[in-house]
Short mmCIF file of C-alpha atoms (C1' of nucleotides) in Angstrom, two decimals:
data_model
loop_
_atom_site.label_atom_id
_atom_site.label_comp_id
_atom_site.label_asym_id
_atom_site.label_seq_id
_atom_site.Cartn_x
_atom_site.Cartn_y
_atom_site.Cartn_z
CA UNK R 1132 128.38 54.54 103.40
CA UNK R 1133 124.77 55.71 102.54
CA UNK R 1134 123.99 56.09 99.36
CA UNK R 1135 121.71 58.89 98.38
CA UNK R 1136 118.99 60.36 95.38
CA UNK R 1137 118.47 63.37 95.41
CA UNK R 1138 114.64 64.56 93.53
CA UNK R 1139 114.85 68.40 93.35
CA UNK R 1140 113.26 70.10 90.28
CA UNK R 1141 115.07 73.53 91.48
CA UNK R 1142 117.85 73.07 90.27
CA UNK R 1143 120.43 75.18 92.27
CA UNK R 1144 119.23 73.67 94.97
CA UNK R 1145 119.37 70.27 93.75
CA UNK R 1146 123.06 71.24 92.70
CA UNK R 1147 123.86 72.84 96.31
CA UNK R 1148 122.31 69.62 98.40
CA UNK R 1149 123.97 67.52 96.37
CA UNK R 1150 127.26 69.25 97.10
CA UNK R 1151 127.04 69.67 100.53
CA UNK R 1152 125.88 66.28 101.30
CA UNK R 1153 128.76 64.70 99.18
CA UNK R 1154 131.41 66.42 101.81
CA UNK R 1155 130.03 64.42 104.53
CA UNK R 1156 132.46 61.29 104.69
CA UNK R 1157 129.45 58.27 105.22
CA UNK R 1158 127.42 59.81 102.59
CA UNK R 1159 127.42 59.60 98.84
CA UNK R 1160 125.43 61.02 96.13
CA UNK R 1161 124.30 58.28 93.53
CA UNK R 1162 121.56 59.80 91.78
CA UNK R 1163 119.54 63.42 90.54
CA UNK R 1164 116.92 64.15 88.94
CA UNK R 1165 114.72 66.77 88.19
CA UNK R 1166 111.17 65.64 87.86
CA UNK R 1167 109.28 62.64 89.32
CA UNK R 1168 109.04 60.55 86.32
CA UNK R 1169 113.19 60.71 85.92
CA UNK R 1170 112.94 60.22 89.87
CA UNK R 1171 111.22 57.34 89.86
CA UNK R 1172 112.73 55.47 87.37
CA UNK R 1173 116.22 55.90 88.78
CA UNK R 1174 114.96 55.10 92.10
CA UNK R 1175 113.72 52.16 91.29
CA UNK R 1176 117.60 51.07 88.99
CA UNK R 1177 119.62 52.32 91.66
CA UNK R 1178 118.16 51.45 94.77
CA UNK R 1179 119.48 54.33 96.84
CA UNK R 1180 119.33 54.30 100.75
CA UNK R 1181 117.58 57.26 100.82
CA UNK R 1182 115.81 59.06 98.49
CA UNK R 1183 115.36 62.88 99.04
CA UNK R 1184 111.69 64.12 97.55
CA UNK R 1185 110.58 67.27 96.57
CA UNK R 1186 106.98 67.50 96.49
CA UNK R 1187 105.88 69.76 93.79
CA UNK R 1188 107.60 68.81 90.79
CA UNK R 1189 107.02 68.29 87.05
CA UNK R 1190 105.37 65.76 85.57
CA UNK R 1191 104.82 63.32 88.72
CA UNK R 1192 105.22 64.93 92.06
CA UNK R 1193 106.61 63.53 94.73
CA UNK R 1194 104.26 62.36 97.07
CA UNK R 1195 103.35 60.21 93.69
CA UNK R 1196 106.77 59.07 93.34
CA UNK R 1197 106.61 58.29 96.97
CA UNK R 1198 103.29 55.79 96.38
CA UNK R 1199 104.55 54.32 93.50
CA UNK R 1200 107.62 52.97 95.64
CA UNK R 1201 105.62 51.86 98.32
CA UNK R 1202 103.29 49.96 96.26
CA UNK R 1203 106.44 48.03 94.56
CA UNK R 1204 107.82 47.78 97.47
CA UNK R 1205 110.87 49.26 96.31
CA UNK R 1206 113.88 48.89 99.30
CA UNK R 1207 114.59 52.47 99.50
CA UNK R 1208 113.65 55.06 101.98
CA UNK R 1209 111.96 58.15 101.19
CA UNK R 1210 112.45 61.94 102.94
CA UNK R 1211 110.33 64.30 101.63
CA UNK R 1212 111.61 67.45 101.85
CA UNK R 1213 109.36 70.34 100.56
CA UNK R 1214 108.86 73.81 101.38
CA UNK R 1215 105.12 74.38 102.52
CA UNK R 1216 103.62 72.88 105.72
CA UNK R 1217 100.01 72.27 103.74
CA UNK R 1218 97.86 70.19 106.05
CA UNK R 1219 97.26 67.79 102.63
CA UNK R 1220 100.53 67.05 101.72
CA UNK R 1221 101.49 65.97 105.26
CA UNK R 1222 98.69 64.02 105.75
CA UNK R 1223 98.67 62.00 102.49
CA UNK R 1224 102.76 61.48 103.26
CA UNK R 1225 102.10 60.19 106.50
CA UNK R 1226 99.27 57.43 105.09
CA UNK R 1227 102.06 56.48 102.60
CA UNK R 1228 104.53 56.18 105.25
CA UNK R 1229 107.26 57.92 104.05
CA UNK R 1230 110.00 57.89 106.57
CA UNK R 1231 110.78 61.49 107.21
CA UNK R 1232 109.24 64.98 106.05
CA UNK R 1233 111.08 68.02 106.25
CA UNK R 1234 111.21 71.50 105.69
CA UNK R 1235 113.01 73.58 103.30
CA UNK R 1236 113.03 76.00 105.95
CA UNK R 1237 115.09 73.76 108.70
CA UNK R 1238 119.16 74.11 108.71
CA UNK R 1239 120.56 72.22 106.00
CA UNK R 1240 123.14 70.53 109.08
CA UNK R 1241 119.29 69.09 110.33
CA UNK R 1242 119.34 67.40 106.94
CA UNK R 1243 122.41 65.13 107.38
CA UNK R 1244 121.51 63.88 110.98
CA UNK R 1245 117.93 63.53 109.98
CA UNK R 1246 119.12 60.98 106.93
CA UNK R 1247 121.27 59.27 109.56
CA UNK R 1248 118.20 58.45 111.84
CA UNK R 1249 116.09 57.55 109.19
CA UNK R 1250 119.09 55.09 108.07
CA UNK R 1251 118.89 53.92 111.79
CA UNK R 1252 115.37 52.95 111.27
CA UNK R 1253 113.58 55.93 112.62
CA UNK R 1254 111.54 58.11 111.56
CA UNK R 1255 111.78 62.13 111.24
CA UNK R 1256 109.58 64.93 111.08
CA UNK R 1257 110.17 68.73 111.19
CA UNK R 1258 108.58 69.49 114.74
CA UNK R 1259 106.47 72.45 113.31
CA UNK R 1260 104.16 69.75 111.95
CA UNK R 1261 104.01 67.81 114.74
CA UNK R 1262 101.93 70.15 116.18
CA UNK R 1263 99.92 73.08 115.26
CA UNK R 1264 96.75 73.36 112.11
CA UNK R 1265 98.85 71.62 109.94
CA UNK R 1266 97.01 68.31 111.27
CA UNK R 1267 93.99 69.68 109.88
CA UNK R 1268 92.45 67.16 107.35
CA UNK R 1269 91.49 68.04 103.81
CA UNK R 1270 87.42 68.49 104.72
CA UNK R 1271 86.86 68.02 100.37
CA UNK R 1272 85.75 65.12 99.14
CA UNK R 1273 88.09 64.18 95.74
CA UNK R 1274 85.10 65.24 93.57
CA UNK R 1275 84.47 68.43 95.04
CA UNK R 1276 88.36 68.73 94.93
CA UNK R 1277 88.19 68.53 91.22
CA UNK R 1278 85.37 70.46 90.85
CA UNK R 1279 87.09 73.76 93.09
CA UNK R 1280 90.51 72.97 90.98
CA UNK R 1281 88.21 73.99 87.93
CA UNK R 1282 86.44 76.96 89.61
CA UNK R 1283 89.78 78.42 90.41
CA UNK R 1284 91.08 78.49 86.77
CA UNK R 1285 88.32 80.83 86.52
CA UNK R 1286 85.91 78.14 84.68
CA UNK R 1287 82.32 78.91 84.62
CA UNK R 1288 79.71 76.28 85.72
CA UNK R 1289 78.86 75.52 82.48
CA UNK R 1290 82.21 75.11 81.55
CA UNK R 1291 83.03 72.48 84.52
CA UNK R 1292 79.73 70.69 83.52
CA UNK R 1293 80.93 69.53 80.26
CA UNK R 1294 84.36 68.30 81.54
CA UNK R 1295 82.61 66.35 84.13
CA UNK R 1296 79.99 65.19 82.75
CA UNK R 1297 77.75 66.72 85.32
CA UNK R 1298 74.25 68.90 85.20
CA UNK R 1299 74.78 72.49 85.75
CA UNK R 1300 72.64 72.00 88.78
CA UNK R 1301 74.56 69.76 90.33
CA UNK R 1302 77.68 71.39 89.65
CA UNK R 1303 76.42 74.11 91.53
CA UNK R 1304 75.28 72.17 94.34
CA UNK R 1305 78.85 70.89 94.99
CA UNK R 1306 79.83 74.48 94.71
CA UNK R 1307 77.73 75.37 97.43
CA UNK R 1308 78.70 72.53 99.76
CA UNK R 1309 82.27 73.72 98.82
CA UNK R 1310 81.79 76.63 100.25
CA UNK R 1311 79.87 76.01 103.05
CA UNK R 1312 82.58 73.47 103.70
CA UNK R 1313 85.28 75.81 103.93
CA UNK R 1314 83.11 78.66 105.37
CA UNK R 1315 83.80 81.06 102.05
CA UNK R 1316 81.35 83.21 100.86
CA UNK R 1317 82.10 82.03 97.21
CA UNK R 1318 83.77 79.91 94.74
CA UNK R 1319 86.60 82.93 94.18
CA UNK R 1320 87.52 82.59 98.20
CA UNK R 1321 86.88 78.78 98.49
CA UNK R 1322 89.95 79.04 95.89
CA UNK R 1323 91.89 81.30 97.93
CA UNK R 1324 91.17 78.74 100.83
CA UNK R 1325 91.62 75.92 99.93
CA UNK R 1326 95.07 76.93 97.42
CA UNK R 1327 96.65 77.84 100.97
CA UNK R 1328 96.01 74.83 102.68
CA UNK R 1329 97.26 72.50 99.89
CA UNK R 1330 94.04 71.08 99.59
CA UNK R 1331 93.41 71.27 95.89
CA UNK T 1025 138.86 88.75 97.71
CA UNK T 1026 134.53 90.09 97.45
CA UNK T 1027 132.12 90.16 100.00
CA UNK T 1028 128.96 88.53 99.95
CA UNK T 1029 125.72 88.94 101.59
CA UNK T 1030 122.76 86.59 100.58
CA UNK T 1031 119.36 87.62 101.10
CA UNK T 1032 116.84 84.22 101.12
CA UNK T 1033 113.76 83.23 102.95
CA UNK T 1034 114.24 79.58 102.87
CA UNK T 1035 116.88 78.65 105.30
CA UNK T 1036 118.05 75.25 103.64
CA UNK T 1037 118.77 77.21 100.15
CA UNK T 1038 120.43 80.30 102.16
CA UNK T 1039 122.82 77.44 104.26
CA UNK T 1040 123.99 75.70 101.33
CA UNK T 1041 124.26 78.79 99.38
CA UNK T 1042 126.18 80.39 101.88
CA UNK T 1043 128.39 77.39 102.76
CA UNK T 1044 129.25 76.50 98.70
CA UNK T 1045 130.23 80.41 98.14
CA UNK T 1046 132.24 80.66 100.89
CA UNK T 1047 134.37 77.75 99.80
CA UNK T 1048 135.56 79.70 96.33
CA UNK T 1049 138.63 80.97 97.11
CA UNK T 1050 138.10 84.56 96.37
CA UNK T 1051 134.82 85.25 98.07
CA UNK T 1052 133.85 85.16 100.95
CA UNK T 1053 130.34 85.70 102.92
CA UNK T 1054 129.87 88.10 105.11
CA UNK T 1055 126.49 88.37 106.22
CA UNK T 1056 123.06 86.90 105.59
CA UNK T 1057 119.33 87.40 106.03
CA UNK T 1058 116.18 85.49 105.76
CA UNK T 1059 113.35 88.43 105.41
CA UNK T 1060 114.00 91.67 103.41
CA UNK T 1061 113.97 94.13 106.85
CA UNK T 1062 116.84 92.57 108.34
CA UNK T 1063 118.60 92.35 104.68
CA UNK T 1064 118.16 95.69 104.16
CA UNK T 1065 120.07 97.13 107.79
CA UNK T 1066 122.36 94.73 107.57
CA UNK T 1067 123.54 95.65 104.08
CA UNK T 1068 123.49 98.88 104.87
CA UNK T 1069 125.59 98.64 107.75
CA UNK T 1070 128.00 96.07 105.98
CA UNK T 1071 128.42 97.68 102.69
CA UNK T 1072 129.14 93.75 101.20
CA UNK T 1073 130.23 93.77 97.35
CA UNK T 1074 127.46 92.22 96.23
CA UNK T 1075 124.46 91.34 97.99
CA UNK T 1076 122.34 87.89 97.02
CA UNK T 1077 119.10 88.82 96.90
CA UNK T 1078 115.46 86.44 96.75
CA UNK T 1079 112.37 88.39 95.83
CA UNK T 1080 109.79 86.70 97.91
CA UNK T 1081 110.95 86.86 101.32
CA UNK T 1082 108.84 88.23 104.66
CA UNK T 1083 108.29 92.16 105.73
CA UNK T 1084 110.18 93.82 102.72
CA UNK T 1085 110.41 91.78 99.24
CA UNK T 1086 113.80 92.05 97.76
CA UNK T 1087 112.80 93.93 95.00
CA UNK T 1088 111.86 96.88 97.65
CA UNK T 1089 115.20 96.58 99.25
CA UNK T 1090 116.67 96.69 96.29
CA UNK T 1091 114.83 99.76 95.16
CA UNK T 1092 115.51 101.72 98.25
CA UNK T 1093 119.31 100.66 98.44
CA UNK T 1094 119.23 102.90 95.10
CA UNK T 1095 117.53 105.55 97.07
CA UNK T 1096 120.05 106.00 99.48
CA UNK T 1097 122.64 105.03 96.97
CA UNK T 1098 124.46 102.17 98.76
CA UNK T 1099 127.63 101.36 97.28
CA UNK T 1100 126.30 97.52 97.05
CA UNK T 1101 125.58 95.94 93.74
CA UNK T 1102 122.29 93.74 93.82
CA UNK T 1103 121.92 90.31 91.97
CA UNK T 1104 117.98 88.87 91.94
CA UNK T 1105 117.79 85.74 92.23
CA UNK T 1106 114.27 84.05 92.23
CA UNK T 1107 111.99 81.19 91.78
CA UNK T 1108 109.86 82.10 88.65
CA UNK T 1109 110.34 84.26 85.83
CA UNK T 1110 107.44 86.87 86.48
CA UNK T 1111 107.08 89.25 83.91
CA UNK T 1112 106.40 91.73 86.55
CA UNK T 1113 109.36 91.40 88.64
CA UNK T 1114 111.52 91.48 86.13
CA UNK T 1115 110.20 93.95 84.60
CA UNK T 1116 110.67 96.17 87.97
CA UNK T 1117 114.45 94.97 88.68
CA UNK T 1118 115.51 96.60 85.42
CA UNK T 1119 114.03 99.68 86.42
CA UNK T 1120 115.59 99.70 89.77
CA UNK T 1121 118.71 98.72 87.79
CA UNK T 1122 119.89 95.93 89.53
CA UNK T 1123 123.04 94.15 88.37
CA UNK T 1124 121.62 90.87 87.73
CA UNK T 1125 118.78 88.35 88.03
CA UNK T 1126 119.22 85.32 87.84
CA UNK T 1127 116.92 82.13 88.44
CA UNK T 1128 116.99 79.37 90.57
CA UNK T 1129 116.66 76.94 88.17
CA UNK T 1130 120.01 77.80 87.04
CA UNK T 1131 123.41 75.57 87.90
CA UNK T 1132 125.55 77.23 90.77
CA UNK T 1133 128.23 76.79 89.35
CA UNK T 1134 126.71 79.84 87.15
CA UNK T 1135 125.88 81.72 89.96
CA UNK T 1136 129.58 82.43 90.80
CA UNK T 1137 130.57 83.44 87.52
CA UNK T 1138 127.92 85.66 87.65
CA UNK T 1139 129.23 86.81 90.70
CA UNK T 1140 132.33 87.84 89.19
CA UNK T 1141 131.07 89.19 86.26
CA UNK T 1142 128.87 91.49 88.23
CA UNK T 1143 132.00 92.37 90.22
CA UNK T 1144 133.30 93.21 86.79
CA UNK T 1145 131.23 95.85 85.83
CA UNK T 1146 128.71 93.50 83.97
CA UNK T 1147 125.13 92.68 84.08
CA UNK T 1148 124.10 89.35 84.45
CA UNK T 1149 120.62 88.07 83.34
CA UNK T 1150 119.20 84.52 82.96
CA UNK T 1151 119.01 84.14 78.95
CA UNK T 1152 115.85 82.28 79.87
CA UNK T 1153 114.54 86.24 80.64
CA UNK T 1154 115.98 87.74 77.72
CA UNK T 1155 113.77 86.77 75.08
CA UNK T 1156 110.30 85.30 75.37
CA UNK T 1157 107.02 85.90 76.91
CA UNK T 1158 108.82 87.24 80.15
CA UNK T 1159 109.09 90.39 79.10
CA UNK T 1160 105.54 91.11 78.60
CA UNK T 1161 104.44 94.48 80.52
CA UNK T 1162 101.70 94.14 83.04
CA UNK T 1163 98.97 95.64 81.57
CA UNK T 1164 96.93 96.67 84.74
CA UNK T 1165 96.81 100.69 86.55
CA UNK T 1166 97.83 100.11 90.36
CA UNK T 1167 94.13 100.62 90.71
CA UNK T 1168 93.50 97.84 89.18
CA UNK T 1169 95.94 95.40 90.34
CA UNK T 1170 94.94 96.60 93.92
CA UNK T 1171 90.99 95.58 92.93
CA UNK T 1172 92.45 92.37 91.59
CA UNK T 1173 94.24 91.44 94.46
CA UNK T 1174 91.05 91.69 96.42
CA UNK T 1175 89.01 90.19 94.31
CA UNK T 1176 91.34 87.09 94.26
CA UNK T 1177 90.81 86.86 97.95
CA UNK T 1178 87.43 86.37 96.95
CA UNK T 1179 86.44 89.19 98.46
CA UNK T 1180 82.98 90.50 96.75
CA UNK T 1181 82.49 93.91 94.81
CA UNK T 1182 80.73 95.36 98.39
CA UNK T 1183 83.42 94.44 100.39
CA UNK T 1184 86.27 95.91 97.70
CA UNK T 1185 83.76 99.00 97.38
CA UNK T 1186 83.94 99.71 101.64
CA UNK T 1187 87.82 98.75 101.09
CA UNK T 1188 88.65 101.46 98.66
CA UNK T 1189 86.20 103.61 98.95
CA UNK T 1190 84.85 103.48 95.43
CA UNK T 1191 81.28 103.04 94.75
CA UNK T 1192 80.09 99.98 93.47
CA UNK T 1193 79.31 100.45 90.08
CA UNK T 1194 83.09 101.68 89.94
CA UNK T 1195 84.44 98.31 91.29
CA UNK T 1196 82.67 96.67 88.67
CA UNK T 1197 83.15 98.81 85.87
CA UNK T 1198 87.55 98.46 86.89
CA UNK T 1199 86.40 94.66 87.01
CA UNK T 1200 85.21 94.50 83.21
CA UNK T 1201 88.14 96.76 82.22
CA UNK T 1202 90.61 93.96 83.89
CA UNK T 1203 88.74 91.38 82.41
CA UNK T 1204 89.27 92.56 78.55
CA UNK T 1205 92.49 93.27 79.16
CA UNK T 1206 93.27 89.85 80.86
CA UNK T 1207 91.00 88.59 78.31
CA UNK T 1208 89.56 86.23 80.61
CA UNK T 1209 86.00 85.53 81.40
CA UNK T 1210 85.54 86.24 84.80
CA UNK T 1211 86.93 87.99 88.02
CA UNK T 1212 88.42 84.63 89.13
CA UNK T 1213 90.11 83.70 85.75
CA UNK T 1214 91.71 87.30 85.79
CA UNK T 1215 92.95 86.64 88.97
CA UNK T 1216 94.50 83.10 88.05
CA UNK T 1217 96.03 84.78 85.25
CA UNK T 1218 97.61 87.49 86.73
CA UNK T 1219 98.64 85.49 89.57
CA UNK T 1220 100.65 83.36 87.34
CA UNK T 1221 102.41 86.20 85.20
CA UNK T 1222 103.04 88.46 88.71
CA UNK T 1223 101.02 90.82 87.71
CA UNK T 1224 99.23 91.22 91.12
"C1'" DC K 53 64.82 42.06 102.57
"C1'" DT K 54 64.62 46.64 103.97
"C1'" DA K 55 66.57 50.79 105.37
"C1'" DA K 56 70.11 54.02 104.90
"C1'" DT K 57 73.51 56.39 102.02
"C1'" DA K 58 75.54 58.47 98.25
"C1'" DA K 59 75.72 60.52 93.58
"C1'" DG K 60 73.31 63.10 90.71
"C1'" DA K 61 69.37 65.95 89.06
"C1'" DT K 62 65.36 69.59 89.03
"C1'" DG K 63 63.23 73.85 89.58
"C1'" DA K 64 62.54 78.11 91.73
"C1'" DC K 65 64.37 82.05 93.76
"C1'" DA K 66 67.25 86.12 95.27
"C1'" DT K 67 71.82 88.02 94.51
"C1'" DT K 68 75.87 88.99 92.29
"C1'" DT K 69 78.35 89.70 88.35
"C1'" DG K 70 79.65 91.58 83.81
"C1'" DT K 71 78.56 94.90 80.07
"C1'" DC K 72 77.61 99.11 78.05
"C1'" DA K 73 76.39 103.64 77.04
"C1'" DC K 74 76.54 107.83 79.01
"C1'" DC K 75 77.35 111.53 82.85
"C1'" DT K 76 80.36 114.69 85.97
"C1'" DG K 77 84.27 117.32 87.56
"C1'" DA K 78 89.04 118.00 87.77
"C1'" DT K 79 93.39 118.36 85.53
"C1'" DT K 80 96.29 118.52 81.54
"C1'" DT K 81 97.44 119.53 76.75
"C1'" DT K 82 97.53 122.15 72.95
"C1'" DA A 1175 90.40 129.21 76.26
"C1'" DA A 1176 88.98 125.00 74.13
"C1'" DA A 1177 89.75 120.22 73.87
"C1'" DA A 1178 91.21 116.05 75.65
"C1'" DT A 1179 92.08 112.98 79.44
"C1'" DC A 1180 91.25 110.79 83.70
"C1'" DA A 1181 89.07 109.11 88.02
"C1'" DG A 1182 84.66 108.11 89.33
"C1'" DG A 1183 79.84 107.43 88.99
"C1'" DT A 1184 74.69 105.98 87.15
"C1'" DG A 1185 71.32 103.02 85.58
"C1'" DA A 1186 69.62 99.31 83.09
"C1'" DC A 1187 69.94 94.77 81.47
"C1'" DA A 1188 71.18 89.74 80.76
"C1'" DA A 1189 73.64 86.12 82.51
"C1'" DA A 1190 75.91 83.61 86.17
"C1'" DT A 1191 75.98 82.28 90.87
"C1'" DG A 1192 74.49 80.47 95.37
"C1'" DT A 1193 70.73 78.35 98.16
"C1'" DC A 1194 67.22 75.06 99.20
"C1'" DA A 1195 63.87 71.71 99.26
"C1'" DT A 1196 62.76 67.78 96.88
"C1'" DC A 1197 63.38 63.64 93.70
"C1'" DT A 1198 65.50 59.43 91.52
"C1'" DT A 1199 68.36 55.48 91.37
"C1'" DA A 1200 71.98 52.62 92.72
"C1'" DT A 1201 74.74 50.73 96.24
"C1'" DT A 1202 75.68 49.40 100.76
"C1'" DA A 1203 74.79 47.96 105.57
"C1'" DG A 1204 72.07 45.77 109.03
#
DNA sequence: CTAATAAGATGACATTTGTCACCTGATTTT
DNA sequence: AAAATCAGGTGACAAATGTCATCTTATTAG
């Protein structure tokens, strides 16, 4: 019998997985929860087989959750299962070495088998990201990240400079590199750009 | 016994949606969709009791095939049922005069009540919608929230002016004007703002 | 030890952006 | 018919933004 947790903070489709993967005879749902923090804290009590991760969630997100386990080295496996292919999310999973990532957008019948071969000791991934520009590598460095995360709240230079602690000048020079980074023609598209790809 | 057609972009939700409806005794699915085109023939041609229906989906968002199922007067009564609480969508499913909307953050087991209810003559809506900041109107012409959508791209006032035709002292003047009535700082902020509530 | 990097800063400059008061023709209202 | 409204437009101005070459100071690598 596997035992399963199930991290999900929408919740009809926390309720739904957690229903349909009940009905399958070798599985068994031991856990829920609804944000990362709750997530992790049951993880680490209950000690599920597998844990099923959501990625964007309250509080902690998953790929947080995910870290946290590894660095205890906490027993259980981890599935992420999230519904955008950003090139930054897979890549940061894969350095953690979570044990399958998945798609929202795959069969839900996928999901059973794929917690079966992860229980086998393998590893799954949805094949889209095998492939394809989702390999792509976040090009930002984590302080221009934070920087561009400002600038697409709308906050001026000046603005960023005091929460950084930063000249204007230099804020602006990361700006540029930003942008010449991720071929934009300002900070308003960099923001477009680099929301899409999951990079900030 | 009522029919059921679900409308939902992401497979895994429409699979175990479908699957957990289909196991109450008196309903049963009859059809399903995963981009608003295909939803909307299908309906048409099926005439289902009530159709399940996701607003951000490929081709046609739900709320259009919702709106022109009311143009052509199709016997099928619409439920929303959606992610986030966007002022602006919800704001546009009462005037189409759909039968419910409910969010995903809600339990199924709700879902087939609602179901029922709808069947019933009700209306269903999420009390999280009733109240609250949801149903603030969005306070932007369609001329504006086109400019704002560009803008948001990051697209500059010359390339919005050769876009719409406007000069570009126009541009920025409909700029200012969504600015104060945002009341954010700057083109970008306006955007993140209005992105958030729907607006755009 | 010395050279190379990296993080941060300056200053100067051309553009772009945001603001505001006011103008022009249509189209409605009254 | 006169007045109000609406979509667009001008022009002028200050402030913000983006670009670049150059500088300082630690830290790191050879």
């Amino acid at each position: 019998m596997i035992s399963l947790f199930i991290a999900e903070d929408q919740r009809m489709l926390l309720g739904a997985l957690g229903s349909l993967l009940d009905l399958e005879q070798d599985m068994k749902v031991i856990g829920q929860a609804l944000n990362g923090e709750e997530a992790l804290t049951s993880i680490l009590k209950l000690e599920p087989d597998v844990c099923l991760m959501d990625i964007e969630m309250p509080v902690l997100n998953g790929l947080e959750v995910a870290e946290e386990l590894a660095r205890r080295s906490a027993p259980s496996k981890v599935i992420i299962l999230t519904t955008f292919a950003r090139p930054g999310y897979f890549e940061r999973a894969v350095k953690i070495g979570v044990h399958g990532y998945l798609l929202k957008d795959g069969e839900i019948d996928e999901l059973a088998d794929a917690i079966r071969k992860v229980m086998a000791g393998k590893r799954v991934f949805s094949p889209e990201l095998t492939f394809d520009v989702i390999r792509e590598e976040n090009p930002l460095t984590p302080k221009e990240q934070e920087i561009l995360r400002l600038a697409a709240l709308g906050k001026t230079t000046k603005e960023i400079t005091s929460e950084l602690y930063l000249s204007s000048g230099t804020v602006r020079n990361y700006i540029s590199e930003i942008i010449h980074k991720l071929d934009a023609k300002n900070r308003t598209e960099a923001a477009a750009i680099a929301g899409k790809k999951g990079w900030i």
